[in-house]
Amino acid sequence: EEGSELKATVKLLSAQNMTAATALIESMDEKAKLVSLNLEVAKYLRSKCAFTPAVRLLRAASTLLSPREMWTIDRHEEAIDLFTTLAETETSVCERDRCRIAVRTVMARAKGRKDKLRVYLADVDNFIAEDRYHDAMRTAASYIRELGVGYPTRVSKLTLLSEICRTEFAMRGKSDDILRSLPRTMEDRLMKTVMVLLNSIVVCGFWVGDYDAIFVGGLRMLRNAVKHGLSPEGLFGFGMFALVECVFEKYESAKRYAKLAISLWDEIQCESGSLACKFWIQILPFTTLWRPFPECLTDLKMAYDYGMEDGDYHNA
């Protein structure tokens, strides 16, 4: 571990020094190598939450080569990665317009949907960071449709009723053993992106008080999990379905889905502390009446820690 940290530090110093002296670099091959180095080091800095130095390296890398040199067949994948990472990082340093420029660059140069998956999320996150929740919901919905997955252009009570009926039908006959036997990971990268976009709609729906959108997004996450495999968003969907069951006074069913989601949570890798926080505060009310009070406090403290570590102070 010490050796890897030393290697990362050497690469960081090399990238910073060479970036400062880019005017002296004339060879296109050397510039291309510096682009790769800057991208690698910027990702390392992002993992340490050092967004400002990371964005400096990424901005420098994005201008080292001309568009003709940058967007060659050999460098296309790296260029997509570079500008997508730049868009994500610009959001982190509150440079909204710069993020949109990077997003448009990727959209214009992408060869297919696979190239756009990460930048879809970056664009939606940029709207959320600006508190433009309605725009974020509309954009997320449009991206879901672009990925070939149906989503209503307008969510109404009739839409919600249809989603509830479809989910009730999908869950009919699904015993705990059947649900536990679902794949523990969602392998389809496209569907993973859809799940994150649905979760963004749920989050934005909470902030603007659009409860129809919250439930439609949550129920779709559950159905996708049953069809394609489990994910953190899918388990959050179990909590949304438990709420629906409570509305119809099916309290035992609600408790069942909540307990099932909790039992599966430790087997699913969740990289988002904010989502983990929301999952636990969503699920715990269905189980606290049947558990010792000290255990409930422990779980609430865990949810609080998840939220605080990820900067989700409101839910924490």
CSV table of C-alpha atoms in Angstrom, one decimal:
chain,number,residue,atom,x,y,z
A,1,GLU,CA,0.0,0.0,0.0
A,2,GLU,CA,2.8,2.4,0.8
A,3,GLY,CA,4.4,1.6,-2.5
A,4,SER,CA,1.2,2.4,-4.4
A,5,GLU,CA,0.8,5.7,-2.6
A,6,LEU,CA,4.4,6.6,-3.4
A,7,LYS,CA,3.9,5.7,-7.1
A,8,ALA,CA,0.7,7.8,-7.1
A,9,THR,CA,2.6,10.8,-5.6
A,10,VAL,CA,5.3,10.5,-8.2
A,11,LYS,CA,2.8,10.5,-11.0
A,12,LEU,CA,1.0,13.5,-9.4
A,13,LEU,CA,4.2,15.5,-9.3
A,14,SER,CA,5.1,14.5,-12.8
A,15,ALA,CA,1.7,15.5,-14.2
A,16,GLN,CA,1.7,18.8,-12.4
A,17,ASN,CA,5.2,19.7,-13.5
A,18,MET,CA,4.7,18.6,-17.1
A,19,THR,CA,1.4,20.4,-17.4
A,20,ALA,CA,3.0,23.6,-16.2
A,21,ALA,CA,5.6,23.2,-19.0
A,22,THR,CA,3.3,22.2,-21.8
A,23,ALA,CA,4.5,25.0,-24.0
A,24,LEU,CA,7.8,23.2,-24.2
A,25,ILE,CA,6.3,20.0,-25.4
A,26,GLU,CA,6.2,19.8,-29.2
A,27,SER,CA,5.9,16.1,-30.0
A,28,MET,CA,2.3,14.9,-30.5
A,29,ASP,CA,3.1,11.5,-29.0
A,30,GLU,CA,4.5,13.1,-25.8
A,31,LYS,CA,1.3,15.3,-25.6
A,32,ALA,CA,-0.8,12.2,-25.9
A,33,LYS,CA,1.1,10.5,-23.1
A,34,LEU,CA,0.6,13.5,-20.9
A,35,VAL,CA,-3.1,13.4,-21.6
A,36,SER,CA,-3.2,9.8,-20.4
A,37,LEU,CA,-1.1,10.7,-17.3
A,38,ASN,CA,-3.3,13.7,-16.4
A,39,LEU,CA,-6.5,11.6,-16.8
A,40,GLU,CA,-5.0,8.8,-14.5
A,41,VAL,CA,-3.8,11.3,-11.9
A,42,ALA,CA,-7.1,13.3,-12.0
A,43,LYS,CA,-9.1,10.1,-11.2
A,44,TYR,CA,-6.8,9.4,-8.3
A,45,LEU,CA,-7.3,13.0,-7.0
A,46,ARG,CA,-11.1,12.7,-7.4
A,47,SER,CA,-11.0,9.5,-5.2
A,48,LYS,CA,-9.3,11.7,-2.5
A,49,CYS,CA,-12.0,14.5,-3.0
A,50,ALA,CA,-9.2,16.8,-4.4
A,51,PHE,CA,-11.5,18.2,-7.1
A,52,THR,CA,-9.8,21.5,-7.8
A,53,PRO,CA,-6.3,20.1,-8.7
A,54,ALA,CA,-8.1,17.3,-10.6
A,55,VAL,CA,-10.1,19.7,-12.7
A,56,ARG,CA,-6.9,21.7,-13.5
A,57,LEU,CA,-5.2,18.6,-14.9
A,58,LEU,CA,-8.3,17.6,-16.9
A,59,ARG,CA,-8.8,21.1,-18.4
A,60,ALA,CA,-5.1,21.1,-19.5
A,61,ALA,CA,-5.4,17.6,-20.9
A,62,SER,CA,-8.6,18.5,-22.9
A,63,THR,CA,-6.6,21.3,-24.8
A,64,LEU,CA,-3.3,19.6,-25.3
A,65,LEU,CA,-4.3,18.0,-28.6
A,66,SER,CA,-6.3,19.5,-31.4
A,67,PRO,CA,-9.7,17.9,-32.1
A,68,ARG,CA,-8.3,16.1,-35.1
A,69,GLU,CA,-5.5,14.6,-33.0
A,70,MET,CA,-7.7,13.9,-29.9
A,71,TRP,CA,-10.7,12.2,-31.6
A,72,THR,CA,-8.8,9.5,-33.7
A,73,ILE,CA,-10.0,5.9,-33.8
A,74,ASP,CA,-7.2,4.9,-31.5
A,75,ARG,CA,-7.8,7.6,-28.9
A,76,HIS,CA,-11.6,7.8,-29.1
A,77,GLU,CA,-12.3,5.7,-26.0
A,78,GLU,CA,-9.8,7.7,-23.9
A,79,ALA,CA,-11.2,11.0,-25.2
A,80,ILE,CA,-14.7,10.0,-24.2
A,81,ASP,CA,-13.4,9.0,-20.7
A,82,LEU,CA,-11.5,12.3,-20.5
A,83,PHE,CA,-14.4,14.6,-21.3
A,84,THR,CA,-16.8,12.6,-19.3
A,85,THR,CA,-14.5,12.8,-16.2
A,86,LEU,CA,-14.1,16.5,-16.9
A,87,ALA,CA,-17.9,17.0,-16.9
A,88,GLU,CA,-18.2,15.1,-13.6
A,89,THR,CA,-15.5,17.1,-12.0
A,90,GLU,CA,-16.7,20.5,-13.2
A,91,THR,CA,-19.9,19.8,-11.4
A,92,SER,CA,-18.0,19.0,-8.2
A,93,VAL,CA,-16.2,22.4,-8.4
A,94,CYS,CA,-19.5,24.2,-9.2
A,95,GLU,CA,-18.6,25.1,-12.8
A,96,ARG,CA,-22.0,24.4,-14.3
A,97,ASP,CA,-21.5,26.0,-17.7
A,98,ARG,CA,-18.1,24.2,-18.2
A,99,CYS,CA,-19.8,20.9,-17.3
A,100,ARG,CA,-22.4,21.5,-20.0
A,101,ILE,CA,-19.7,22.2,-22.6
A,102,ALA,CA,-18.0,18.9,-21.7
A,103,VAL,CA,-21.4,17.1,-21.9
A,104,ARG,CA,-22.1,18.6,-25.4
A,105,THR,CA,-18.6,17.5,-26.5
A,106,VAL,CA,-19.2,13.9,-25.5
A,107,MET,CA,-22.8,13.9,-27.0
A,108,ALA,CA,-21.4,15.2,-30.3
A,109,ARG,CA,-18.5,12.7,-30.5
A,110,ALA,CA,-20.2,9.6,-29.1
A,111,LYS,CA,-20.4,6.7,-31.4
A,112,GLY,CA,-23.2,5.0,-29.5
A,113,ARG,CA,-25.2,4.8,-26.3
A,114,LYS,CA,-22.4,3.1,-24.5
A,115,ASP,CA,-20.2,6.3,-24.8
A,116,LYS,CA,-23.0,8.4,-23.3
A,117,LEU,CA,-23.9,6.5,-20.2
A,118,ARG,CA,-21.7,8.3,-17.7
A,119,VAL,CA,-22.3,11.7,-19.2
A,120,TYR,CA,-26.1,11.2,-18.9
A,121,LEU,CA,-25.6,10.9,-15.2
A,122,ALA,CA,-23.2,13.9,-15.1
A,123,ASP,CA,-25.7,16.1,-16.9
A,124,VAL,CA,-28.6,15.2,-14.5
A,125,ASP,CA,-26.3,15.7,-11.5
A,126,ASN,CA,-25.4,19.1,-12.8
A,127,PHE,CA,-29.0,20.2,-12.9
A,128,ILE,CA,-29.5,18.8,-9.4
A,129,ALA,CA,-26.5,20.8,-8.2
A,130,GLU,CA,-28.1,23.9,-9.5
A,131,ASP,CA,-31.4,23.1,-7.7
A,132,ARG,CA,-33.1,22.8,-11.0
A,133,TYR,CA,-35.0,19.7,-10.0
A,134,HIS,CA,-37.8,19.9,-12.6
A,135,ASP,CA,-35.2,20.1,-15.4
A,136,ALA,CA,-33.3,17.2,-13.8
A,137,MET,CA,-36.4,15.1,-13.8
A,138,ARG,CA,-37.3,15.9,-17.4
A,139,THR,CA,-33.7,15.3,-18.5
A,140,ALA,CA,-33.4,12.0,-16.7
A,141,ALA,CA,-36.7,10.8,-18.2
A,142,SER,CA,-35.6,11.7,-21.7
A,143,TYR,CA,-32.3,9.9,-21.2
A,144,ILE,CA,-34.2,6.8,-20.0
A,145,ARG,CA,-36.3,6.8,-23.1
A,146,GLU,CA,-33.1,7.3,-25.3
A,147,LEU,CA,-31.7,4.1,-23.7
A,148,GLY,CA,-34.7,2.2,-25.0
A,149,VAL,CA,-36.6,1.9,-21.8
A,150,GLY,CA,-40.1,3.2,-21.6
A,151,TYR,CA,-41.0,6.1,-19.3
A,152,PRO,CA,-44.1,8.3,-19.3
A,153,THR,CA,-43.7,11.8,-20.7
A,154,ARG,CA,-46.1,13.0,-18.0
A,155,VAL,CA,-46.7,11.4,-14.6
A,156,SER,CA,-50.3,11.5,-13.4
A,157,LYS,CA,-52.5,9.7,-10.9
A,158,LEU,CA,-53.6,7.4,-13.7
A,159,THR,CA,-49.9,6.7,-14.5
A,160,LEU,CA,-49.3,5.9,-10.8
A,161,LEU,CA,-52.3,3.6,-10.6
A,162,SER,CA,-51.0,1.7,-13.7
A,163,GLU,CA,-47.6,1.4,-12.1
A,164,ILE,CA,-49.0,0.0,-8.9
A,165,CYS,CA,-51.1,-2.6,-10.8
A,166,ARG,CA,-48.1,-3.7,-12.9
A,167,THR,CA,-45.9,-4.0,-9.9
A,168,GLU,CA,-48.5,-5.9,-7.9
A,169,PHE,CA,-48.8,-8.3,-10.8
A,170,ALA,CA,-45.0,-8.6,-11.2
A,171,MET,CA,-44.7,-9.5,-7.5
A,172,ARG,CA,-47.6,-11.9,-7.4
A,173,GLY,CA,-46.4,-15.4,-6.5
A,174,LYS,CA,-42.8,-14.2,-5.7
A,175,SER,CA,-41.9,-15.9,-2.5
A,176,ASP,CA,-39.0,-14.8,-0.3
A,177,ASP,CA,-36.9,-17.7,-1.6
A,178,ILE,CA,-37.5,-16.7,-5.2
A,179,LEU,CA,-36.6,-13.1,-4.5
A,180,ARG,CA,-33.5,-14.2,-2.5
A,181,SER,CA,-32.4,-16.2,-5.5
A,182,LEU,CA,-32.2,-13.1,-7.8
A,183,PRO,CA,-28.7,-12.4,-9.1
A,184,ARG,CA,-26.7,-10.3,-6.6
A,185,THR,CA,-25.4,-7.9,-9.2
A,186,MET,CA,-27.0,-6.2,-12.1
A,187,GLU,CA,-24.6,-7.0,-15.0
A,188,ASP,CA,-26.3,-4.9,-17.7
A,189,ARG,CA,-24.4,-1.6,-17.7
A,190,LEU,CA,-27.3,0.2,-19.6
A,191,MET,CA,-29.8,-1.0,-17.0
A,192,LYS,CA,-27.5,0.2,-14.2
A,193,THR,CA,-27.6,3.6,-15.7
A,194,VAL,CA,-31.4,3.5,-16.0
A,195,MET,CA,-31.6,2.6,-12.3
A,196,VAL,CA,-29.4,5.6,-11.3
A,197,LEU,CA,-31.5,7.9,-13.5
A,198,LEU,CA,-34.7,6.5,-11.9
A,199,ASN,CA,-33.2,7.2,-8.4
A,200,SER,CA,-32.4,10.8,-9.5
A,201,ILE,CA,-36.1,11.2,-10.4
A,202,VAL,CA,-37.1,9.9,-7.0
A,203,VAL,CA,-34.7,12.3,-5.3
A,204,CYS,CA,-35.8,15.3,-7.3
A,205,GLY,CA,-39.5,14.3,-6.8
A,206,PHE,CA,-38.9,14.5,-3.0
A,207,TRP,CA,-37.4,18.0,-3.2
A,208,VAL,CA,-40.3,19.4,-5.4
A,209,GLY,CA,-43.0,17.4,-3.6
A,210,ASP,CA,-44.0,15.3,-6.7
A,211,TYR,CA,-45.0,12.2,-4.9
A,212,ASP,CA,-46.5,10.6,-8.0
A,213,ALA,CA,-43.0,10.7,-9.6
A,214,ILE,CA,-41.4,9.4,-6.5
A,215,PHE,CA,-43.6,6.2,-6.5
A,216,VAL,CA,-43.4,5.7,-10.2
A,217,GLY,CA,-39.6,5.8,-10.1
A,218,GLY,CA,-39.4,3.6,-7.0
A,219,LEU,CA,-41.8,0.9,-8.4
A,220,ARG,CA,-39.9,0.8,-11.7
A,221,MET,CA,-36.7,0.3,-9.8
A,222,LEU,CA,-38.2,-2.7,-8.0
A,223,ARG,CA,-39.5,-4.3,-11.3
A,224,ASN,CA,-36.2,-3.8,-13.0
A,225,ALA,CA,-34.4,-5.5,-10.0
A,226,VAL,CA,-36.8,-8.5,-10.2
A,227,LYS,CA,-36.1,-8.7,-14.0
A,228,HIS,CA,-32.4,-7.9,-14.3
A,229,GLY,CA,-30.9,-8.5,-10.8
A,230,LEU,CA,-30.5,-6.8,-7.5
A,231,SER,CA,-28.9,-3.4,-7.0
A,232,PRO,CA,-29.0,-0.8,-4.2
A,233,GLU,CA,-31.6,1.2,-6.2
A,234,GLY,CA,-33.6,-2.0,-6.5
A,235,LEU,CA,-33.6,-2.6,-2.8
A,236,PHE,CA,-34.7,1.0,-2.3
A,237,GLY,CA,-37.6,0.0,-4.6
A,238,PHE,CA,-38.6,-2.7,-2.1
A,239,GLY,CA,-39.1,0.1,0.4
A,240,MET,CA,-41.3,2.1,-2.0
A,241,PHE,CA,-43.4,-1.0,-2.6
A,242,ALA,CA,-43.7,-1.5,1.2
A,243,LEU,CA,-45.1,2.0,1.4
A,244,VAL,CA,-47.7,1.2,-1.3
A,245,GLU,CA,-48.7,-1.9,0.6
A,246,CYS,CA,-49.3,0.2,3.7
A,247,VAL,CA,-51.6,2.5,1.7
A,248,PHE,CA,-53.7,-0.6,0.9
A,249,GLU,CA,-53.5,-1.7,4.6
A,250,LYS,CA,-51.4,-4.7,3.8
A,251,TYR,CA,-49.1,-4.2,6.8
A,252,GLU,CA,-47.8,-7.7,7.0
A,253,SER,CA,-46.8,-7.6,3.4
A,254,ALA,CA,-45.1,-4.2,3.9
A,255,LYS,CA,-43.1,-5.6,6.9
A,256,ARG,CA,-42.2,-8.7,4.8
A,257,TYR,CA,-40.6,-6.6,2.0
A,258,ALA,CA,-38.8,-4.3,4.4
A,259,LYS,CA,-37.3,-7.2,6.3
A,260,LEU,CA,-36.3,-8.9,3.0
A,261,ALA,CA,-34.6,-5.7,1.7
A,262,ILE,CA,-32.6,-5.4,5.0
A,263,SER,CA,-31.5,-9.0,4.8
A,264,LEU,CA,-30.2,-8.5,1.3
A,265,TRP,CA,-28.6,-5.2,1.8
A,266,ASP,CA,-25.3,-6.5,3.1
A,267,GLU,CA,-24.9,-8.6,0.0
A,268,ILE,CA,-25.2,-5.7,-2.4
A,269,GLN,CA,-22.3,-3.2,-2.8
A,270,CYS,CA,-23.6,0.3,-2.5
A,271,GLU,CA,-21.1,3.0,-3.5
A,272,SER,CA,-23.4,5.9,-2.6
A,273,GLY,CA,-23.6,6.9,1.0
A,274,SER,CA,-26.6,9.1,0.2
A,275,LEU,CA,-28.6,6.2,-1.2
A,276,ALA,CA,-27.6,4.0,1.7
A,277,CYS,CA,-28.8,6.7,4.1
A,278,LYS,CA,-32.2,7.1,2.2
A,279,PHE,CA,-32.6,3.3,2.1
A,280,TRP,CA,-32.3,2.9,5.9
A,281,ILE,CA,-34.5,5.8,6.8
A,282,GLN,CA,-37.1,4.5,4.3
A,283,ILE,CA,-37.0,0.9,5.5
A,284,LEU,CA,-36.5,1.2,9.3
A,285,PRO,CA,-40.0,2.4,10.1
A,286,PHE,CA,-41.4,-0.9,8.9
A,287,THR,CA,-39.3,-2.9,11.3
A,288,THR,CA,-38.8,-0.8,14.5
A,289,LEU,CA,-42.0,-1.9,16.1
A,290,TRP,CA,-40.8,-5.5,16.2
A,291,ARG,CA,-37.2,-5.0,17.2
A,292,PRO,CA,-35.4,-4.0,20.5
A,293,PHE,CA,-35.0,-0.2,20.7
A,294,PRO,CA,-31.1,-0.3,21.1
A,295,GLU,CA,-30.9,-2.1,17.7
A,296,CYS,CA,-33.0,0.5,16.1
A,297,LEU,CA,-30.8,3.3,17.4
A,298,THR,CA,-27.7,1.5,16.1
A,299,ASP,CA,-29.3,1.3,12.6
A,300,LEU,CA,-30.3,5.0,12.7
A,301,LYS,CA,-26.8,6.0,13.7
A,302,MET,CA,-25.5,3.9,10.7
A,303,ALA,CA,-27.9,5.7,8.4
A,304,TYR,CA,-26.7,9.1,9.8
A,305,ASP,CA,-23.1,8.2,9.2
A,306,TYR,CA,-23.8,7.1,5.6
A,307,GLY,CA,-25.4,10.5,4.9
A,308,MET,CA,-22.8,12.6,6.6
A,309,GLU,CA,-19.9,10.9,4.9
A,310,ASP,CA,-21.5,11.5,1.5
A,311,GLY,CA,-22.5,15.1,2.2
A,312,ASP,CA,-26.2,14.3,2.3
A,313,TYR,CA,-26.8,16.5,5.4
A,314,HIS,CA,-30.6,16.8,4.9
A,315,ASN,CA,-31.4,13.1,5.0
A,316,ALA,CA,-28.8,12.6,7.7
